[in-house]
Short mmCIF file of C-alpha atoms in Angstrom, two decimals:
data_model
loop_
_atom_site.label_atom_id
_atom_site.label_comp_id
_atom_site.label_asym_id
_atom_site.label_seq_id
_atom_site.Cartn_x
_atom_site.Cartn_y
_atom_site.Cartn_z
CA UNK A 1 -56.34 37.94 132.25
CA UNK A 2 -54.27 38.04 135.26
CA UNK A 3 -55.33 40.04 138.12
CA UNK A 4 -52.83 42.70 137.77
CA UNK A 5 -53.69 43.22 134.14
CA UNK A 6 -55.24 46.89 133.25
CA UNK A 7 -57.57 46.11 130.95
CA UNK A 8 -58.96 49.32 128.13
CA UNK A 9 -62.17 49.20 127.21
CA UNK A 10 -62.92 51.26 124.09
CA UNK A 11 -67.29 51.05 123.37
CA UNK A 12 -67.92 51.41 119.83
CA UNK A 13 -70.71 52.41 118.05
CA UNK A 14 -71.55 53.21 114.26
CA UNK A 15 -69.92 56.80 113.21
CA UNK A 16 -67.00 56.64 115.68
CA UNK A 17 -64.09 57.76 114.38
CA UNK A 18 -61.10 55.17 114.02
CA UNK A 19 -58.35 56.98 114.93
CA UNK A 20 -59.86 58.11 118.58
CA UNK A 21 -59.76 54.50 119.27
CA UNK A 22 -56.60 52.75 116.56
CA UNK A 23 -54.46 55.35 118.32
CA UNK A 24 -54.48 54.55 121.62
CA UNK A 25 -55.28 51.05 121.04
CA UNK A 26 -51.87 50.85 119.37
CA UNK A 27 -50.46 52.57 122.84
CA UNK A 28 -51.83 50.48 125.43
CA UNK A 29 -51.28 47.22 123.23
CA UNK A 30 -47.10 48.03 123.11
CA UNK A 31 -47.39 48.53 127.32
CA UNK A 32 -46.77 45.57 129.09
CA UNK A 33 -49.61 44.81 131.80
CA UNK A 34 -52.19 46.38 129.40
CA UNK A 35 -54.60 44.59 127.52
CA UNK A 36 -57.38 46.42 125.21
CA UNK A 37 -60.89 44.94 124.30
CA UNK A 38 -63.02 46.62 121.93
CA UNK A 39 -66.62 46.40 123.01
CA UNK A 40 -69.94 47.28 120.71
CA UNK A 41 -73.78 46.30 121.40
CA UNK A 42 -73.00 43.32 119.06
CA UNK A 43 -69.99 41.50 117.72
CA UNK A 44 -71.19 42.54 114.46
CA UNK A 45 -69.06 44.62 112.64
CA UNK A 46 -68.91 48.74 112.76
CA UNK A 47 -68.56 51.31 111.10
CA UNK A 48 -66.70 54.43 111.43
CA UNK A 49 -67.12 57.40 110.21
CA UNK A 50 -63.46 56.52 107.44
CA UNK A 51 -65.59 53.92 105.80
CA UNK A 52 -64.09 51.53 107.66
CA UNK A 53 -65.49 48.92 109.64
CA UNK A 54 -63.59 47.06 112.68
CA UNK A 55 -64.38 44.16 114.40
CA UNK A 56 -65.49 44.53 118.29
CA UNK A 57 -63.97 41.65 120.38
CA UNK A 58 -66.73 41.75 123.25
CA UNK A 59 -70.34 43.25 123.91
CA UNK A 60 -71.91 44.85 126.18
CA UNK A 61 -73.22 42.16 128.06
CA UNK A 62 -69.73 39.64 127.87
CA UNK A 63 -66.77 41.99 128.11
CA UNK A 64 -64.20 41.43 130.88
CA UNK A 65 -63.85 44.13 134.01
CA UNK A 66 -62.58 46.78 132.96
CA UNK A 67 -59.68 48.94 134.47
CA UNK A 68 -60.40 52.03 131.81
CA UNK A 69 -63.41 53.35 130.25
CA UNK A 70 -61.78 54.85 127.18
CA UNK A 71 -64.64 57.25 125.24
CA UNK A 72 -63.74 57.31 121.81
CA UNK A 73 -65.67 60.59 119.35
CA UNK A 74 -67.04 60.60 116.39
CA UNK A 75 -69.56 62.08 113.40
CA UNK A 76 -72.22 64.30 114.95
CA UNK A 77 -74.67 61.78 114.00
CA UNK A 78 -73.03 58.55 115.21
CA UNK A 79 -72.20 60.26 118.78
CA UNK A 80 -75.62 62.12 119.26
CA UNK A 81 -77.34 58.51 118.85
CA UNK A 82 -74.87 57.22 121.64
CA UNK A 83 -75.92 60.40 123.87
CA UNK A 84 -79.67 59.40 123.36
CA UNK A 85 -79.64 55.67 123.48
CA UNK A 86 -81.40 54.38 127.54
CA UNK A 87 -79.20 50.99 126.94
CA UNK A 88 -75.84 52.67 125.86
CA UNK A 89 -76.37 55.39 128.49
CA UNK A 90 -77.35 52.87 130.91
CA UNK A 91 -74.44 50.44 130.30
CA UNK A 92 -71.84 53.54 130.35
CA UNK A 93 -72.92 54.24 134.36
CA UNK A 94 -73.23 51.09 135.35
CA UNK A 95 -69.64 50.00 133.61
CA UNK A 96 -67.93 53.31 135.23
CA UNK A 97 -68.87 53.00 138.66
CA UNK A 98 -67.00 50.17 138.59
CA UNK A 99 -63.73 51.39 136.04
CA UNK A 100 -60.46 52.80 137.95
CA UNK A 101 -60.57 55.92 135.30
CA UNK A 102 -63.22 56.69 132.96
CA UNK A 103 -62.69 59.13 130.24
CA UNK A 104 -62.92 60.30 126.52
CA UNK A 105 -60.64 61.15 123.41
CA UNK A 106 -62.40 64.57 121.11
CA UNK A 107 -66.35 64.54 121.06
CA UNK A 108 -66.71 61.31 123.08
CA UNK A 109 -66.96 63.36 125.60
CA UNK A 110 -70.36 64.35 124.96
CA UNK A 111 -71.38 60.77 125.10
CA UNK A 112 -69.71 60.79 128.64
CA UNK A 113 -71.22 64.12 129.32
CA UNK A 114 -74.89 63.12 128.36
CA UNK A 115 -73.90 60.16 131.17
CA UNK A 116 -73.38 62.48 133.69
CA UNK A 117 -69.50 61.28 134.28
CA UNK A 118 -68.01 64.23 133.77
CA UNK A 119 -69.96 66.14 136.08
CA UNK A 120 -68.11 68.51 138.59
CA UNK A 121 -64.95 67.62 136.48
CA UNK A 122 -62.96 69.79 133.80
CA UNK A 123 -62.92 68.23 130.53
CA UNK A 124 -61.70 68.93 126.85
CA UNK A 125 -63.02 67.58 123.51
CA UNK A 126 -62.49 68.68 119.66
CA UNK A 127 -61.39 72.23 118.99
CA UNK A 128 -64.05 73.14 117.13
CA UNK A 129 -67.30 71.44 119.65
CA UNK A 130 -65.41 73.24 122.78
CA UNK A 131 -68.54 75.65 122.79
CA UNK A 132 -70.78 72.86 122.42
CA UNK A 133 -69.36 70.99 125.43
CA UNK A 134 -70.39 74.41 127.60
CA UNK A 135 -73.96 73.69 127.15
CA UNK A 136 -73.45 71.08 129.63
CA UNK A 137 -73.73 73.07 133.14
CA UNK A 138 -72.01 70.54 135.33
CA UNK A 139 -69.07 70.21 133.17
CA UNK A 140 -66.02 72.75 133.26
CA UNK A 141 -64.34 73.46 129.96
CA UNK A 142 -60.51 73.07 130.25
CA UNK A 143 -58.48 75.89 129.23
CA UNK A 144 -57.02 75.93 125.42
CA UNK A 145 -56.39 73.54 123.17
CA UNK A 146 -55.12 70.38 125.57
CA UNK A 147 -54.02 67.50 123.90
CA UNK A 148 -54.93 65.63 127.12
CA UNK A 149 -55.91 66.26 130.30
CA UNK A 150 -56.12 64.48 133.75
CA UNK A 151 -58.15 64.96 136.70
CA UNK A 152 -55.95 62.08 139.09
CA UNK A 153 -57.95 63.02 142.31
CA UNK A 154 -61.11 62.01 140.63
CA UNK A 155 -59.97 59.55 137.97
CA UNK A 156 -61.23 61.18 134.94
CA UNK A 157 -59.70 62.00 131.76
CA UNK A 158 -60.29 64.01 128.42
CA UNK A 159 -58.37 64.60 125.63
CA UNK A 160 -58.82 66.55 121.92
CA UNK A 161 -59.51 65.91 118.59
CA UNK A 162 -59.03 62.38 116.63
CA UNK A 163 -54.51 62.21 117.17
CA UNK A 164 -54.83 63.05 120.06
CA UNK A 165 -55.64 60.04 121.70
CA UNK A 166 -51.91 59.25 121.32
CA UNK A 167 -50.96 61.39 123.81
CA UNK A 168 -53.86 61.13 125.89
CA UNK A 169 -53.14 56.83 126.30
CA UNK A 170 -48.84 57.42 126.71
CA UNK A 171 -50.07 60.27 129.72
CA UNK A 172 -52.21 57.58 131.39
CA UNK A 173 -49.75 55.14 131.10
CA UNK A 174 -47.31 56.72 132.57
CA UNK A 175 -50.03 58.17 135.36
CA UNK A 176 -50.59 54.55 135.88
CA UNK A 177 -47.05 52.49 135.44
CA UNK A 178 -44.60 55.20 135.26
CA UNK A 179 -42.19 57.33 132.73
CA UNK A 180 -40.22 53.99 131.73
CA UNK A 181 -43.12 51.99 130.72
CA UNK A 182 -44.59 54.97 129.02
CA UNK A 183 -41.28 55.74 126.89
CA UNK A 184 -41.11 52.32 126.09
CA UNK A 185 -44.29 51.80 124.49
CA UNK A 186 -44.11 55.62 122.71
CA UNK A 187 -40.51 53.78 121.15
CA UNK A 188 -42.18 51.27 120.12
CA UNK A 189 -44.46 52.68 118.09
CA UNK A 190 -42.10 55.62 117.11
CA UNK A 191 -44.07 57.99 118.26
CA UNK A 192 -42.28 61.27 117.87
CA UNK A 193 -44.30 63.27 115.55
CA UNK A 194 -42.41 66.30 113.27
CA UNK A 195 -45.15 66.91 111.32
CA UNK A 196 -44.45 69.03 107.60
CA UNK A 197 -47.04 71.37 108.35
CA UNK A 198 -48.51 73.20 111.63
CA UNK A 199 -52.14 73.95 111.57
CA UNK A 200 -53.12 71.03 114.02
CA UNK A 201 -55.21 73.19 116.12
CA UNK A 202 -56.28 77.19 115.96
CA UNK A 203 -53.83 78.58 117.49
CA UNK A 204 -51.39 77.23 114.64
CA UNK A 205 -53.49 77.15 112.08
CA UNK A 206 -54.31 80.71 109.62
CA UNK A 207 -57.65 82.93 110.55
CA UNK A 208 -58.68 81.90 107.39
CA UNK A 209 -58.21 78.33 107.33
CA UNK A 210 -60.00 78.52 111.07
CA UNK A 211 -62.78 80.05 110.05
CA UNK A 212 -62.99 77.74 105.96
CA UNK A 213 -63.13 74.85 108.37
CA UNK A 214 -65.42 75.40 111.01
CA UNK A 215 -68.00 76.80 107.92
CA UNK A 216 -67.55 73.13 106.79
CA UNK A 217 -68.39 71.69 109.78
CA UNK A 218 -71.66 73.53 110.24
CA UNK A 219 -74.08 70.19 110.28
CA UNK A 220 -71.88 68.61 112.39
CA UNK A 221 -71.76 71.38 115.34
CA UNK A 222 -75.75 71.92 114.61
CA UNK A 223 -76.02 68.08 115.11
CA UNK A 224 -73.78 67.96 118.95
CA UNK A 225 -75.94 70.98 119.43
CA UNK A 226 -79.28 69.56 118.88
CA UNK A 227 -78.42 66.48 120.31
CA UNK A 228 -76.99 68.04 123.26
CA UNK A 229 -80.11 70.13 124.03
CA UNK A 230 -82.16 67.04 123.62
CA UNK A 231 -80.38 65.77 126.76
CA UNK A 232 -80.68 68.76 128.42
CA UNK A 233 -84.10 68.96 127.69
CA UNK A 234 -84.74 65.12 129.04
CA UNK A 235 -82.69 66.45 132.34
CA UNK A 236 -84.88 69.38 132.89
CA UNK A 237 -88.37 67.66 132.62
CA UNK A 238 -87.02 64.25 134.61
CA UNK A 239 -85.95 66.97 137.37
#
């Protein structure tokens, strides 16, 4: 690694979900002067929440410095361990005080959240958790339904659901190494999406289908909200 590399780190843990990370992974890795490094607790394998399992390249306690702390989301279950876990939480502040940007790609940003990195910041996360993420006092909600947003003044990022850390990794590259390098690596990987149907968030998407899928999701909001008041709770007494 050269000392003008920008180097991605993505932690994983079991029940995140493989697009948040694949996505931009595939981003960065087409952008020359970026390298990525996915990082777990052990070099064992993971799983996400497809049933999949992926290979981390470092740990916790070997991986290189890292330029960007990149959040990825997941299952309710998989990210409300991550918010409750001393070691991951511990390793998360201790690895983004010394990151240029530190963010997160749909519910990761709990996990950053529980940290306390995204206090005094606006932030965004899955369509459907966006109430969730309010619990959290110190953290604004962002308007809508961003596919990304950036906060440059204080180096922090966010971006929505699962795809959308597409978007969110060709906005930071061009934040970071301008429009060319940026349309370069979204040519690349052909990036120029036209899907055949438009219900990718709620403003597209039918009342009805809205409301079918957030009744699906019920044990997955109850589990960001339990888990979320857990820290909260944690907060309040350590106060």
């Amino acid at each position: 690694m050269s000392s003008s590399t920008i180097t991605v780190g993505f932690p994983l843990y079991p029940g995140c979900t493989l697009l948040d990370f694949a996505g931009a992974t595939q981003v960065f890795a087409y952008t020359p002067g970026f390298e990525v490094v996915w990082i777990a607790a052990t070099r064992d394998p993971v799983p996400t929440t497809e049933s999949v399992s992926v290979m981390p390249g470092a740990t916790f306690d070997d991986h290189p410095p890292l330029s960007i702390l990149f959040m990825p989301g997941g299952g309710s279950d998989g990210v409300g361990a991550a918010m409750l876990d001393p070691a991951f939480q511990g390793w998360l502040k201790q690895t983004a005080a010394q990151a240029e940007w530190v963010g997160s790609v749909c519910t990761g940003a709990f996990i950053l959240a529980a940290a306390g990195l995204f206090d005094g910041c606006q932030a965004t996360t899955y369509w459907s958790a966006r109430s969730v993420l309010e619990l959290f006092p110190k953290v604004e909600l962002v308007p809508g339904y961003p596919r990304w947003h950036l906060d440059e003044e204080r180096k922090r990022f966010s971006g929505g659901g699962i795809s959308s850390s597409i978007d969110l990794a060709l906005k930071l590259v061009e934040t970071i190494a301008g429009r060319d390098a940026a349309q370069t690596s979204q040519l690349f990987v052909q990036y120029a999406p036209s899907p055949p149907v438009h219900a990718g968030d709620p403003t597209e998407a039918s009342p009805e289908l809205v409301i079918s899928v957030t009744q699906s999701q019920a044990s997955f909001t109850a589990g960001l909200i339990a888990a979320t008041r857990q820290v909260l709770a944690c907060e309040g007494s350590a106060a």
